[in-house]
Amino acid sequence: MKKKLLSVLLSCVISVSVVTPVLADEESDLRASRSQTSAALSSTQDSLNTLRTKQKEIESQISSLNADIVDLMVQIDQAQQDIETTKGQIADAEKQIEETQKKLEAAEEKRDDQYADMKKRIQYIYEQGGNTGLLATILESRDLASFMNSADNAAELESADKAAFEKLVAIVQEVTDLKTSLENQKKALEEKEQSLLDQKKALDAQNADLQNQLAQKKAADADYASQISVAKKQAAELASLIQQQTARINEIQEEKAKAAEEAARKAAEEAAAQKAAQEATQARIQKAAEQQAEAARREVVRNGGTKEEADQAASYVRTAVKQSVTKSTASSSSSSSKSSSSSRSSSSGSSSSSKSSSSSSTSKTDIVSYADKYVGNPYSWGGNSLTGGIDCSHFVTQVLTNTGHYSGGYRTSGEWASAGTAVDSLSDAKAGDVIVYSGHVAIYDGNGSIVEAKGSQYGITHDRKADSKDIVAIRRVS
């Protein structure tokens, strides 16, 4: 709709095929259109400013999101490094546990061997008679020194076995405790690793959410950029259109000024010619009166009259001739005027009768029949009287309103281009449709012609073809 309106306005601006009687109407339409275009430009600029503000907000949000994402990526990288470090620590702990397990198995094996040797010695002692065999061995000693030596050897042997076994048991316990400690360390490291994995998972989810938000903001930013580009283009087109409208208004004003100067010049020429004619007429009357007066003077003298009687006769004849000629001229002028008026009236009546007959024969709608009643009435720019003087846009508004087919108030010729519904072509137009031209508007009669307030030289007419000018739009309002 906006593009169509701009097209109509542009058509009004660049058209140079207008006639002088409709310049004022075109200027009025152009000023109204320029006002609408200026309002559209102001609205577009407001929208442009709003879009720029929103785009700056989005860009600020994008910058903030990018900063948050950078911080988050640092945290994710640190978490990943901690996970890798913990995995290495777990691997080291597993290796130590494996080595400790081997030491534990070796210590247990050695302990078990020592225990088996002790069991064998104890078994041997008991098989040799237990304490009795030992006592016998001691008693069989040859002397005290041998006795003491045998006793000491037995005690040392028992003490050594006991100490060695206790040492092995302590080693086994130490290695077992070390293994348990390492396993606890491994378990703690595994728990730490799981915690780090959970933390990284949460960070990854947060990063995905931020990336999604960033994508949405970037899409919004691109959309605002697109809208701003369209708004800039529209603003430029509207500004250019305002310049063209202003230029055309200036041209019209210049044309009107020239037309006014030409009218004033012609009026001055006509006034001068009329004055000259009047002076010439007066001169002829004066000459004729003087000639008649002189003839009367001679006639009185020839008949023996006195000088005074001759002068009186000349004065009387002079006055009578002037009055007679003046009355004759006035009567002739009045008769000519009445004859001309009668001729125009007869012509108008004949034309109206012809149109009425045509209207009846072609079955025009009440809109056209009503409009035809005012054919022959005067045109007046800005006028709103069907009988006393009216212009084209007021004529269309009055006819459609008075016949009950329109109630929207006054429209300029340009504004009629958006009234009602569009008719595609003249071949689809019907009687009563509104036809809009550049700076002019009329009513279609359904038979190829239009009823219109044509101009100050023509008045209201029904004598022109609808396609005699380039058609801007055809609208159906009834």
Tab-separated table of C-alpha atoms in Angstrom:
chain	number	residue	atom	x	y	z
A	1	MET	CA	0.000	0.000	0.000
A	2	LYS	CA	2.822	2.408	0.900
A	3	LYS	CA	4.650	1.677	-2.363
A	4	LYS	CA	1.465	2.372	-4.346
A	5	LEU	CA	0.957	5.678	-2.507
A	6	LEU	CA	4.579	6.669	-3.193
A	7	SER	CA	4.078	5.788	-6.857
A	8	VAL	CA	0.983	7.987	-7.065
A	9	LEU	CA	2.760	10.869	-5.306
A	10	LEU	CA	5.801	10.560	-7.575
A	11	SER	CA	3.525	10.529	-10.616
A	12	CYS	CA	1.963	13.787	-9.387
A	13	VAL	CA	5.407	15.342	-8.904
A	14	ILE	CA	7.087	14.483	-12.206
A	15	SER	CA	4.061	15.061	-14.429
A	16	VAL	CA	4.536	18.116	-16.675
A	17	SER	CA	1.436	17.691	-18.822
A	18	VAL	CA	-0.933	19.665	-16.609
A	19	VAL	CA	-3.018	22.566	-17.894
A	20	THR	CA	-3.173	26.002	-16.288
A	21	PRO	CA	-6.736	25.729	-14.834
A	22	VAL	CA	-5.750	22.771	-12.600
A	23	LEU	CA	-2.351	24.085	-11.391
A	24	ALA	CA	-3.834	25.353	-8.145
A	25	ASP	CA	-5.545	22.011	-7.503
A	26	GLU	CA	-2.306	20.149	-8.263
A	27	GLU	CA	-0.375	22.420	-5.911
A	28	SER	CA	-2.901	21.756	-3.143
A	29	ASP	CA	-2.608	18.029	-3.737
A	30	LEU	CA	1.178	18.214	-3.794
A	31	ARG	CA	1.305	20.167	-0.537
A	32	ALA	CA	-0.994	17.629	1.118
A	33	SER	CA	1.100	14.780	-0.314
A	34	ARG	CA	4.342	16.438	0.806
A	35	SER	CA	2.901	16.801	4.308
A	36	GLN	CA	2.066	13.082	4.311
A	37	THR	CA	5.520	12.235	2.949
A	38	SER	CA	7.191	14.397	5.622
A	39	ALA	CA	5.173	12.616	8.310
A	40	ALA	CA	6.206	9.259	6.831
A	41	LEU	CA	9.857	10.397	6.764
A	42	SER	CA	9.648	11.532	10.412
A	43	SER	CA	8.106	8.198	11.385
A	44	THR	CA	10.793	6.323	9.455
A	45	GLN	CA	13.561	8.327	11.132
A	46	ASP	CA	12.018	7.622	14.560
A	47	SER	CA	11.925	3.913	13.708
A	48	LEU	CA	15.526	4.132	12.501
A	49	ASN	CA	16.649	5.719	15.789
A	50	THR	CA	14.769	3.057	17.779
A	51	LEU	CA	16.366	0.279	15.721
A	52	ARG	CA	19.838	1.762	16.224
A	53	THR	CA	19.269	1.965	20.000
A	54	LYS	CA	18.124	-1.664	20.103
A	55	GLN	CA	21.079	-2.733	17.959
A	56	LYS	CA	23.499	-1.021	20.365
A	57	GLU	CA	21.846	-2.853	23.267
A	58	ILE	CA	22.200	-6.178	21.431
A	59	GLU	CA	25.840	-5.438	20.573
A	60	SER	CA	26.533	-4.621	24.247
A	61	GLN	CA	24.905	-7.921	25.254
A	62	ILE	CA	26.969	-9.765	22.627
A	63	SER	CA	30.160	-8.182	23.996
A	64	SER	CA	29.196	-9.201	27.543
A	65	LEU	CA	28.387	-12.759	26.417
A	66	ASN	CA	31.719	-13.029	24.607
A	67	ALA	CA	33.528	-11.952	27.793
A	68	ASP	CA	31.570	-14.515	29.837
A	69	ILE	CA	32.351	-17.227	27.295
A	70	VAL	CA	36.085	-16.394	27.426
A	71	ASP	CA	36.063	-16.634	31.240
A	72	LEU	CA	34.135	-19.886	31.020
A	73	MET	CA	36.565	-21.360	28.485
A	74	VAL	CA	39.435	-20.547	30.855
A	75	GLN	CA	37.609	-22.377	33.643
A	76	ILE	CA	36.901	-25.336	31.345
A	77	ASP	CA	40.566	-25.493	30.293
A	78	GLN	CA	41.665	-25.372	33.944
A	79	ALA	CA	39.165	-28.102	34.860
A	80	GLN	CA	40.451	-30.243	31.995
A	81	GLN	CA	44.045	-29.714	33.158
A	82	ASP	CA	43.057	-30.662	36.721
A	83	ILE	CA	41.339	-33.785	35.381
A	84	GLU	CA	44.445	-34.773	33.409
A	85	THR	CA	46.669	-34.119	36.467
A	86	THR	CA	44.367	-36.183	38.674
A	87	LYS	CA	44.350	-39.007	36.131
A	88	GLY	CA	48.165	-38.969	36.227
A	89	GLN	CA	48.108	-39.054	40.018
A	90	ILE	CA	45.678	-41.991	39.915
A	91	ALA	CA	47.946	-43.788	37.483
A	92	ASP	CA	50.940	-43.169	39.788
A	93	ALA	CA	48.927	-44.415	42.770
A	94	GLU	CA	47.918	-47.554	40.866
A	95	LYS	CA	51.573	-48.155	39.961
A	96	GLN	CA	52.655	-47.725	43.591
A	97	ILE	CA	49.830	-50.014	44.728
A	98	GLU	CA	50.979	-52.593	42.191
A	99	GLU	CA	54.600	-52.345	43.423
A	100	THR	CA	53.488	-52.453	47.049
A	101	GLN	CA	51.363	-55.478	46.298
A	102	LYS	CA	54.443	-57.229	44.964
A	103	LYS	CA	56.442	-56.252	48.085
A	104	LEU	CA	53.569	-57.451	50.262
A	105	GLU	CA	53.421	-60.768	48.462
A	106	ALA	CA	57.236	-61.159	48.822
A	107	ALA	CA	57.116	-60.254	52.536
A	108	GLU	CA	54.202	-62.609	53.142
A	109	GLU	CA	56.045	-65.354	51.301
A	110	LYS	CA	59.188	-64.772	53.377
A	111	ARG	CA	57.127	-64.662	56.559
A	112	ASP	CA	55.440	-67.885	55.628
A	113	ASP	CA	58.865	-69.493	54.881
A	114	GLN	CA	60.221	-68.346	58.244
A	115	TYR	CA	57.129	-69.628	59.927
A	116	ALA	CA	57.548	-72.976	58.171
A	117	ASP	CA	61.202	-73.212	59.285
A	118	MET	CA	60.219	-72.471	62.870
A	119	LYS	CA	57.533	-75.077	62.685
A	120	LYS	CA	60.082	-77.604	61.465
A	121	ARG	CA	62.513	-76.806	64.290
A	122	ILE	CA	59.782	-76.952	66.865
A	123	GLN	CA	58.603	-80.214	65.367
A	124	TYR	CA	62.135	-81.574	65.483
A	125	ILE	CA	62.535	-80.618	69.131
A	126	TYR	CA	59.316	-82.267	70.019
A	127	GLU	CA	60.164	-85.324	68.003
A	128	GLN	CA	63.467	-85.581	69.941
A	129	GLY	CA	61.659	-85.504	73.212
A	130	GLY	CA	60.839	-81.911	73.655
A	131	ASN	CA	62.404	-80.431	76.781
A	132	THR	CA	63.618	-83.863	77.858
A	133	GLY	CA	65.750	-84.172	74.738
A	134	LEU	CA	67.045	-80.667	75.230
A	135	LEU	CA	67.785	-81.416	78.859
A	136	ALA	CA	69.528	-84.564	77.871
A	137	THR	CA	71.664	-82.679	75.457
A	138	ILE	CA	72.595	-80.224	78.182
A	139	LEU	CA	73.303	-82.947	80.767
A	140	GLU	CA	75.494	-84.864	78.428
A	141	SER	CA	77.824	-81.900	78.300
A	142	ARG	CA	81.355	-82.766	79.456
A	143	ASP	CA	81.854	-79.698	81.509
A	144	LEU	CA	80.243	-76.524	82.662
A	145	ALA	CA	81.525	-74.585	79.754
A	146	SER	CA	79.967	-77.040	77.332
A	147	PHE	CA	76.802	-76.957	79.396
A	148	MET	CA	76.623	-73.177	79.344
A	149	ASN	CA	77.471	-73.101	75.707
A	150	SER	CA	74.694	-75.582	74.838
A	151	ALA	CA	72.147	-73.690	76.927
A	152	ASP	CA	73.095	-70.384	75.407
A	153	ASN	CA	72.901	-71.798	71.924
A	154	ALA	CA	69.417	-73.096	72.507
A	155	ALA	CA	68.189	-69.796	73.960
A	156	GLU	CA	69.757	-67.803	71.168
A	157	LEU	CA	68.207	-70.037	68.596
A	158	GLU	CA	64.762	-69.595	70.096
A	159	SER	CA	65.211	-65.825	70.499
A	160	ALA	CA	66.504	-65.441	66.939
A	161	ASP	CA	63.578	-67.355	65.529
A	162	LYS	CA	61.155	-65.237	67.479
A	163	ALA	CA	62.809	-61.929	66.504
A	164	ALA	CA	63.021	-62.863	62.844
A	165	PHE	CA	59.383	-63.890	62.777
A	166	GLU	CA	58.241	-60.754	64.574
A	167	LYS	CA	60.269	-58.646	62.119
A	168	LEU	CA	58.630	-60.346	59.162
A	169	VAL	CA	55.204	-59.863	60.705
A	170	ALA	CA	56.007	-56.140	61.207
A	171	ILE	CA	57.184	-55.857	57.580
A	172	VAL	CA	53.998	-57.518	56.341
A	173	GLN	CA	51.898	-55.133	58.453
A	174	GLU	CA	53.868	-52.119	57.232
A	175	VAL	CA	53.436	-53.108	53.607
A	176	THR	CA	49.733	-53.840	54.219
A	177	ASP	CA	49.278	-50.404	55.819
A	178	LEU	CA	51.090	-48.798	52.870
A	179	LYS	CA	48.824	-50.599	50.425
A	180	THR	CA	45.730	-49.491	52.339
A	181	SER	CA	47.001	-45.891	52.364
A	182	LEU	CA	47.684	-45.972	48.654
A	183	GLU	CA	44.259	-47.435	47.945
A	184	ASN	CA	42.661	-44.680	50.038
A	185	GLN	CA	44.687	-42.107	48.125
A	186	LYS	CA	43.543	-43.643	44.851
A	187	LYS	CA	39.923	-43.602	45.999
A	188	ALA	CA	40.248	-39.922	46.996
A	189	LEU	CA	41.821	-39.139	43.615
A	190	GLU	CA	39.028	-40.989	41.799
A	191	GLU	CA	36.440	-39.021	43.762
A	192	LYS	CA	38.320	-35.821	42.907
A	193	GLU	CA	38.383	-36.844	39.245
A	194	GLN	CA	34.625	-37.486	39.287
A	195	SER	CA	34.045	-34.130	40.938
A	196	LEU	CA	36.190	-32.441	38.285
A	197	LEU	CA	34.317	-34.288	35.519
A	198	ASP	CA	30.985	-33.165	37.008
A	199	GLN	CA	32.318	-29.627	37.246
A	200	LYS	CA	33.505	-29.703	33.610
A	201	LYS	CA	30.151	-31.133	32.515
A	202	ALA	CA	28.359	-28.257	34.238
A	203	LEU	CA	30.776	-25.780	32.670
A	204	ASP	CA	30.238	-27.348	29.231
A	205	ALA	CA	26.452	-27.083	29.671
A	206	GLN	CA	26.819	-23.448	30.740
A	207	ASN	CA	29.044	-22.804	27.732
A	208	ALA	CA	26.499	-24.405	25.392
A	209	ASP	CA	23.771	-22.186	26.877
A	210	LEU	CA	25.925	-19.074	26.441
A	211	GLN	CA	26.771	-20.088	22.868
A	212	ASN	CA	23.038	-20.496	22.153
A	213	GLN	CA	22.311	-17.074	23.652
A	214	LEU	CA	25.160	-15.600	21.601
A	215	ALA	CA	23.774	-17.127	18.400
A	216	GLN	CA	20.329	-15.668	19.151
A	217	LYS	CA	21.785	-12.235	19.890
A	218	LYS	CA	23.839	-12.316	16.678
A	219	ALA	CA	20.720	-13.276	14.713
A	220	ALA	CA	18.830	-10.378	16.329
A	221	ASP	CA	21.738	-8.053	15.536
A	222	ALA	CA	21.698	-9.155	11.894
A	223	ASP	CA	17.920	-8.631	11.768
A	224	TYR	CA	18.261	-5.121	13.209
A	225	ALA	CA	21.023	-4.392	10.686
A	226	SER	CA	18.706	-5.533	7.873
A	227	GLN	CA	15.816	-3.417	9.190
A	228	ILE	CA	18.127	-0.400	9.544
A	229	SER	CA	19.279	-0.841	5.935
A	230	VAL	CA	15.655	-0.955	4.718
A	231	ALA	CA	14.722	2.067	6.880
A	232	LYS	CA	17.716	4.042	5.547
A	233	LYS	CA	16.713	3.253	1.966
A	234	GLN	CA	13.091	4.217	2.658
A	235	ALA	CA	14.184	7.456	4.369
A	236	ALA	CA	16.380	8.314	1.379
A	237	GLU	CA	13.489	7.634	-1.027
A	238	LEU	CA	11.101	9.767	1.055
A	239	ALA	CA	13.649	12.595	1.298
A	240	SER	CA	14.159	12.448	-2.477
A	241	LEU	CA	10.385	12.457	-3.000
A	242	ILE	CA	10.009	15.542	-0.755
A	243	GLN	CA	12.685	17.309	-2.827
A	244	GLN	CA	10.831	16.430	-6.043
A	245	GLN	CA	7.497	17.562	-4.585
A	246	THR	CA	9.032	20.846	-3.403
A	247	ALA	CA	10.636	21.394	-6.805
A	248	ARG	CA	7.289	20.775	-8.532
A	249	ILE	CA	5.482	23.137	-6.123
A	250	ASN	CA	8.074	25.809	-6.921
A	251	GLU	CA	7.539	25.186	-10.636
A	252	ILE	CA	3.766	25.520	-10.195
A	253	GLN	CA	4.192	28.753	-8.252
A	254	GLU	CA	6.427	30.088	-11.019
A	255	GLU	CA	3.878	29.006	-13.634
A	256	LYS	CA	1.070	30.636	-11.637
A	257	ALA	CA	3.124	33.813	-11.302
A	258	LYS	CA	3.776	33.820	-15.043
A	259	ALA	CA	0.098	33.138	-15.734
A	260	ALA	CA	-0.874	36.000	-13.398
A	261	GLU	CA	1.605	38.310	-15.127
A	262	GLU	CA	0.248	37.250	-18.514
A	263	ALA	CA	-3.334	37.783	-17.348
A	264	ALA	CA	-2.418	41.187	-15.956
A	265	ARG	CA	-0.684	42.078	-19.229
A	266	LYS	CA	-3.699	40.983	-21.271
A	267	ALA	CA	-6.050	42.826	-18.933
A	268	ALA	CA	-3.933	45.947	-19.277
A	269	GLU	CA	-3.910	45.553	-23.059
A	270	GLU	CA	-7.677	45.030	-23.130
A	271	ALA	CA	-8.210	48.021	-20.847
A	272	ALA	CA	-5.951	50.137	-23.054
A	273	ALA	CA	-7.706	48.914	-26.183
A	274	GLN	CA	-11.116	49.566	-24.632
A	275	LYS	CA	-10.024	53.032	-23.559
A	276	ALA	CA	-8.669	53.733	-27.031
A	277	ALA	CA	-11.909	52.479	-28.567
A	278	GLN	CA	-13.938	54.639	-26.217
A	279	GLU	CA	-11.772	57.656	-27.011
A	280	ALA	CA	-12.094	56.957	-30.738
A	281	THR	CA	-15.857	56.606	-30.374
A	282	GLN	CA	-16.061	59.835	-28.411
A	283	ALA	CA	-13.956	61.534	-31.066
A	284	ARG	CA	-16.284	60.286	-33.816
A	285	ILE	CA	-19.335	61.372	-31.819
A	286	GLN	CA	-17.782	64.765	-31.199
A	287	LYS	CA	-16.884	65.142	-34.860
A	288	ALA	CA	-20.351	64.100	-35.991
A	289	ALA	CA	-21.964	66.443	-33.479
A	290	GLU	CA	-19.790	69.340	-34.603
A	291	GLN	CA	-20.565	68.648	-38.257
A	292	GLN	CA	-24.317	68.531	-37.563
A	293	ALA	CA	-24.084	71.598	-35.345
A	294	GLU	CA	-22.238	73.538	-38.061
A	295	ALA	CA	-24.837	72.485	-40.637
A	296	ALA	CA	-27.638	73.654	-38.323
A	297	ARG	CA	-25.812	76.960	-37.763
A	298	ARG	CA	-25.519	77.536	-41.553
A	299	GLU	CA	-29.152	76.610	-42.106
A	300	VAL	CA	-30.327	79.163	-39.498
A	301	VAL	CA	-28.092	81.868	-40.967
A	302	ARG	CA	-29.246	81.055	-44.493
A	303	ASN	CA	-32.848	81.401	-43.356
A	304	GLY	CA	-32.085	84.844	-41.927
A	305	GLY	CA	-31.624	83.917	-38.304
A	306	THR	CA	-29.456	85.852	-35.951
A	307	LYS	CA	-26.056	84.742	-34.669
A	308	GLU	CA	-27.505	83.934	-31.263
A	309	GLU	CA	-30.250	81.828	-32.861
A	310	ALA	CA	-27.629	80.031	-34.965
A	311	ASP	CA	-25.479	79.333	-31.855
A	312	GLN	CA	-28.525	77.990	-29.952
A	313	ALA	CA	-29.476	75.756	-32.852
A	314	ALA	CA	-25.903	74.444	-33.119
A	315	SER	CA	-25.779	73.734	-29.361
A	316	TYR	CA	-29.136	71.948	-29.459
A	317	VAL	CA	-28.118	69.796	-32.446
A	318	ARG	CA	-24.722	69.032	-30.878
A	319	THR	CA	-26.363	67.761	-27.657
A	320	ALA	CA	-29.081	65.817	-29.481
A	321	VAL	CA	-26.569	64.062	-31.733
A	322	LYS	CA	-24.362	63.029	-28.773
A	323	GLN	CA	-27.361	61.654	-26.842
A	324	SER	CA	-28.702	59.834	-29.840
A	325	VAL	CA	-25.376	58.194	-30.690
A	326	THR	CA	-24.747	57.253	-27.042
A	327	LYS	CA	-28.202	55.628	-26.702
A	328	SER	CA	-27.776	53.812	-29.978
A	329	THR	CA	-24.367	52.443	-28.939
A	330	ALA	CA	-25.654	51.303	-25.532
A	331	SER	CA	-28.705	49.654	-27.089
A	332	SER	CA	-26.542	47.865	-29.628
A	333	SER	CA	-24.149	46.623	-26.923
A	334	SER	CA	-27.037	45.400	-24.753
A	335	SER	CA	-28.664	43.638	-27.708
A	336	SER	CA	-25.368	41.974	-28.617
A	337	SER	CA	-24.840	40.834	-25.008
A	338	LYS	CA	-28.374	39.416	-24.786
A	339	SER	CA	-27.966	37.699	-28.102
A	340	SER	CA	-24.686	36.133	-26.998
A	341	SER	CA	-26.185	35.077	-23.663
A	342	SER	CA	-29.232	33.642	-25.414
A	343	SER	CA	-26.953	31.771	-27.791
A	344	ARG	CA	-24.938	30.297	-24.930
A	345	SER	CA	-28.094	29.391	-23.049
A	346	SER	CA	-29.557	27.779	-26.148
A	347	SER	CA	-26.322	25.929	-26.765
A	348	SER	CA	-26.129	24.834	-23.141
A	349	GLY	CA	-29.764	23.756	-23.189
A	350	SER	CA	-29.214	21.839	-26.388
A	351	SER	CA	-26.087	20.220	-24.975
A	352	SER	CA	-27.865	19.419	-21.718
A	353	SER	CA	-30.828	18.011	-23.615
A	354	SER	CA	-28.508	15.955	-25.760
A	355	LYS	CA	-26.678	14.653	-22.706
A	356	SER	CA	-29.954	13.908	-20.927
A	357	SER	CA	-31.098	11.931	-23.935
A	358	SER	CA	-27.750	10.131	-24.064
A	359	SER	CA	-27.931	9.434	-20.356
A	360	SER	CA	-31.343	7.911	-20.743
A	361	SER	CA	-30.368	5.842	-23.766
A	362	THR	CA	-27.266	4.385	-22.110
A	363	SER	CA	-28.930	3.770	-18.698
A	364	LYS	CA	-26.421	5.710	-16.569
A	365	THR	CA	-26.515	5.355	-12.787
A	366	ASP	CA	-28.010	8.020	-10.565
A	367	ILE	CA	-24.483	9.332	-9.889
A	368	VAL	CA	-23.917	10.339	-13.516
A	369	SER	CA	-27.507	11.606	-13.923
A	370	TYR	CA	-27.100	13.792	-10.856
A	371	ALA	CA	-23.731	15.130	-12.074
A	372	ASP	CA	-25.195	15.956	-15.490
A	373	LYS	CA	-27.714	18.333	-13.884
A	374	TYR	CA	-24.882	20.768	-13.187
A	375	VAL	CA	-23.178	20.698	-16.585
A	376	GLY	CA	-22.625	24.269	-17.756
A	377	ASN	CA	-22.242	25.717	-14.270
A	378	PRO	CA	-19.015	27.654	-13.531
A	379	TYR	CA	-15.670	26.361	-12.290
A	380	SER	CA	-13.985	28.019	-9.295
A	381	TRP	CA	-10.696	26.870	-7.793
A	382	GLY	CA	-11.309	25.961	-4.143
A	383	GLY	CA	-15.047	26.488	-4.695
A	384	ASN	CA	-17.639	24.164	-3.185
A	385	SER	CA	-20.902	25.246	-4.822
A	386	LEU	CA	-22.430	23.139	-7.577
A	387	THR	CA	-24.235	26.212	-8.917
A	388	GLY	CA	-22.021	29.125	-7.928
A	389	GLY	CA	-18.568	27.724	-8.662
A	390	ILE	CA	-16.686	24.531	-7.759
A	391	ASP	CA	-13.364	22.753	-8.502
A	392	CYS	CA	-12.792	19.153	-9.615
A	393	SER	CA	-12.181	17.482	-6.229
A	394	HIS	CA	-15.092	19.279	-4.513
A	395	PHE	CA	-17.317	18.397	-7.486
A	396	VAL	CA	-16.604	14.645	-7.165
A	397	THR	CA	-16.998	14.804	-3.368
A	398	GLN	CA	-20.325	16.694	-3.615
A	399	VAL	CA	-21.840	14.432	-6.292
A	400	LEU	CA	-20.942	11.163	-4.539
A	401	THR	CA	-21.987	12.510	-1.128
A	402	ASN	CA	-25.302	13.987	-2.321
A	403	THR	CA	-26.256	10.734	-4.084
A	404	GLY	CA	-25.530	8.708	-0.946
A	405	HIS	CA	-22.574	6.804	-2.367
A	406	TYR	CA	-19.860	8.363	-0.189
A	407	SER	CA	-19.645	9.747	3.369
A	408	GLY	CA	-15.914	10.133	3.969
A	409	GLY	CA	-15.629	13.920	3.736
A	410	TYR	CA	-13.626	16.051	1.336
A	411	ARG	CA	-10.676	14.523	-0.546
A	412	THR	CA	-8.145	16.226	-2.796
A	413	SER	CA	-7.707	14.803	-6.291
A	414	GLY	CA	-4.586	12.920	-5.138
A	415	GLU	CA	-6.377	11.484	-2.106
A	416	TRP	CA	-9.139	10.041	-4.325
A	417	ALA	CA	-6.445	7.652	-5.651
A	418	SER	CA	-6.699	5.661	-2.384
A	419	ALA	CA	-10.495	5.795	-1.853
A	420	GLY	CA	-12.706	2.726	-2.169
A	421	THR	CA	-11.375	-0.228	-4.147
A	422	ALA	CA	-9.126	-0.286	-7.192
A	423	VAL	CA	-10.428	-0.966	-10.728
A	424	ASP	CA	-7.807	-2.668	-12.878
A	425	SER	CA	-8.442	-0.909	-16.188
A	426	LEU	CA	-10.776	1.462	-18.027
A	427	SER	CA	-12.416	-1.527	-19.713
A	428	ASP	CA	-13.490	-2.740	-16.251
A	429	ALA	CA	-14.764	0.688	-15.120
A	430	LYS	CA	-18.474	1.324	-14.547
A	431	ALA	CA	-20.658	4.435	-14.505
A	432	GLY	CA	-20.054	6.351	-11.277
A	433	ASP	CA	-16.442	5.201	-10.816
A	434	VAL	CA	-13.869	7.867	-9.940
A	435	ILE	CA	-11.014	8.420	-12.410
A	436	VAL	CA	-7.885	10.113	-11.022
A	437	TYR	CA	-5.415	11.981	-13.232
A	438	SER	CA	-2.274	13.881	-12.344
A	439	GLY	CA	-3.684	16.890	-10.436
A	440	HIS	CA	-7.284	16.202	-11.539
A	441	VAL	CA	-10.257	13.927	-10.783
A	442	ALA	CA	-13.555	13.174	-12.578
A	443	ILE	CA	-16.600	10.830	-12.655
A	444	TYR	CA	-16.792	8.118	-15.329
A	445	ASP	CA	-20.093	7.919	-17.248
A	446	GLY	CA	-19.775	4.246	-18.216
A	447	ASN	CA	-19.522	5.030	-21.943
A	448	GLY	CA	-15.952	6.181	-22.329
A	449	SER	CA	-16.413	9.809	-21.207
A	450	ILE	CA	-16.228	11.767	-17.950
A	451	VAL	CA	-18.278	14.383	-16.094
A	452	GLU	CA	-15.910	16.935	-14.529
A	453	ALA	CA	-15.311	20.412	-13.207
A	454	LYS	CA	-12.918	21.003	-16.087
A	455	GLY	CA	-11.492	24.474	-15.513
A	456	SER	CA	-12.246	28.189	-15.320
A	457	GLN	CA	-12.461	28.413	-19.129
A	458	TYR	CA	-14.903	25.520	-19.395
A	459	GLY	CA	-16.891	25.115	-16.172
A	460	ILE	CA	-18.615	21.764	-15.480
A	461	THR	CA	-18.539	19.654	-18.662
A	462	HIS	CA	-19.425	16.249	-20.058
A	463	ASP	CA	-17.535	16.382	-23.325
A	464	ARG	CA	-14.165	14.693	-22.861
A	465	LYS	CA	-13.018	11.106	-23.293
A	466	ALA	CA	-11.811	9.320	-20.167
A	467	ASP	CA	-8.527	8.334	-21.829
A	468	SER	CA	-7.754	11.818	-23.144
A	469	LYS	CA	-5.158	12.105	-20.344
A	470	ASP	CA	-2.901	9.577	-18.619
A	471	ILE	CA	-4.928	7.814	-15.908
A	472	VAL	CA	-3.287	7.519	-12.473
A	473	ALA	CA	-5.987	5.388	-10.829
A	474	ILE	CA	-9.604	4.203	-11.147
A	475	ARG	CA	-11.481	3.780	-7.852
A	476	ARG	CA	-14.937	2.364	-7.080
A	477	VAL	CA	-16.491	3.965	-3.998
A	478	SER	CA	-20.133	2.935	-4.451
